[in-house]
Amino acid sequence: DTSVTGVHPSIRKKRLKRSY
């Protein structure tokens, strides 16, 4: 999602429940 900028677009498609 837009809240994740320093992460690859492929990561946000999986699970942003890591450190973001």
PDB file of N, CA and C in Angstrom:
ATOM      1  N   ASP A   1       0.838  -1.207   0.000  1.00  0.00           N
ATOM      2  CA  ASP A   1       0.000   0.000   0.000  1.00  0.00           C
ATOM      3  C   ASP A   1       0.874   1.259   0.000  1.00  0.00           C
ATOM      4  N   THR A   2       0.245   2.416  -0.051  1.00  0.00           N
ATOM      5  CA  THR A   2       1.012   3.669  -0.162  1.00  0.00           C
ATOM      6  C   THR A   2       1.837   3.929   1.088  1.00  0.00           C
ATOM      7  N   SER A   3       1.435   3.370   2.216  1.00  0.00           N
ATOM      8  CA  SER A   3       2.175   3.629   3.465  1.00  0.00           C
ATOM      9  C   SER A   3       3.571   3.012   3.381  1.00  0.00           C
ATOM     10  N   VAL A   4       3.724   2.037   2.511  1.00  0.00           N
ATOM     11  CA  VAL A   4       5.035   1.397   2.367  1.00  0.00           C
ATOM     12  C   VAL A   4       5.755   1.973   1.155  1.00  0.00           C
ATOM     13  N   THR A   5       6.783   2.776   1.404  1.00  0.00           N
ATOM     14  CA  THR A   5       7.491   3.405   0.288  1.00  0.00           C
ATOM     15  C   THR A   5       8.886   2.817   0.133  1.00  0.00           C
ATOM     16  N   GLY A   6       9.542   2.471   1.242  1.00  0.00           N
ATOM     17  CA  GLY A   6      10.902   1.929   1.166  1.00  0.00           C
ATOM     18  C   GLY A   6      10.887   0.436   0.881  1.00  0.00           C
ATOM     19  N   VAL A   7       9.704  -0.084   0.558  1.00  0.00           N
ATOM     20  CA  VAL A   7       9.613  -1.520   0.280  1.00  0.00           C
ATOM     21  C   VAL A   7       9.254  -1.747  -1.178  1.00  0.00           C
ATOM     22  N   HIS A   8       9.666  -2.867  -1.710  1.00  0.00           N
ATOM     23  CA  HIS A   8       9.359  -3.173  -3.107  1.00  0.00           C
ATOM     24  C   HIS A   8       7.857  -3.382  -3.281  1.00  0.00           C
ATOM     25  N   PRO A   9       7.339  -3.056  -4.440  1.00  0.00           N
ATOM     26  CA  PRO A   9       5.906  -3.213  -4.735  1.00  0.00           C
ATOM     27  C   PRO A   9       5.465  -4.674  -4.631  1.00  0.00           C
ATOM     28  N   SER A  10       6.403  -5.573  -4.768  1.00  0.00           N
ATOM     29  CA  SER A  10       6.036  -6.998  -4.687  1.00  0.00           C
ATOM     30  C   SER A  10       5.796  -7.392  -3.240  1.00  0.00           C
ATOM     31  N   ILE A  11       6.489  -6.706  -2.319  1.00  0.00           N
ATOM     32  CA  ILE A  11       6.328  -7.033  -0.896  1.00  0.00           C
ATOM     33  C   ILE A  11       4.940  -6.618  -0.425  1.00  0.00           C
ATOM     34  N   ARG A  12       4.527  -5.410  -0.811  1.00  0.00           N
ATOM     35  CA  ARG A  12       3.220  -4.936  -0.361  1.00  0.00           C
ATOM     36  C   ARG A  12       2.111  -5.841  -0.907  1.00  0.00           C
ATOM     37  N   LYS A  13       2.387  -6.548  -1.968  1.00  0.00           N
ATOM     38  CA  LYS A  13       1.379  -7.445  -2.529  1.00  0.00           C
ATOM     39  C   LYS A  13       1.275  -8.719  -1.686  1.00  0.00           C
ATOM     40  N   LYS A  14       2.341  -9.018  -0.942  1.00  0.00           N
ATOM     41  CA  LYS A  14       2.315 -10.235  -0.102  1.00  0.00           C
ATOM     42  C   LYS A  14       1.739  -9.914   1.275  1.00  0.00           C
ATOM     43  N   ARG A  15       2.608  -9.626   2.239  1.00  0.00           N
ATOM     44  CA  ARG A  15       2.099  -9.281   3.585  1.00  0.00           C
ATOM     45  C   ARG A  15       2.957  -8.171   4.170  1.00  0.00           C
ATOM     46  N   LEU A  16       2.372  -7.006   4.445  1.00  0.00           N
ATOM     47  CA  LEU A  16       3.142  -5.903   5.034  1.00  0.00           C
ATOM     48  C   LEU A  16       3.151  -6.057   6.538  1.00  0.00           C
ATOM     49  N   LYS A  17       2.837  -7.253   7.017  1.00  0.00           N
ATOM     50  CA  LYS A  17       2.790  -7.428   8.480  1.00  0.00           C
ATOM     51  C   LYS A  17       4.159  -7.843   8.999  1.00  0.00           C
ATOM     52  N   ARG A  18       5.221  -7.317   8.384  1.00  0.00           N
ATOM     53  CA  ARG A  18       6.575  -7.716   8.814  1.00  0.00           C
ATOM     54  C   ARG A  18       7.127  -6.652   9.755  1.00  0.00           C
ATOM     55  N   SER A  19       7.568  -5.537   9.218  1.00  0.00           N
ATOM     56  CA  SER A  19       8.164  -4.494  10.062  1.00  0.00           C
ATOM     57  C   SER A  19       7.573  -3.151   9.693  1.00  0.00           C
ATOM     58  N   TYR A  20       6.556  -3.179   8.877  1.00  0.00           N
ATOM     59  CA  TYR A  20       5.991  -1.907   8.403  1.00  0.00           C
ATOM     60  C   TYR A  20       4.668  -1.621   9.094  1.00  0.00           C
TER      61      TYR A  20
END
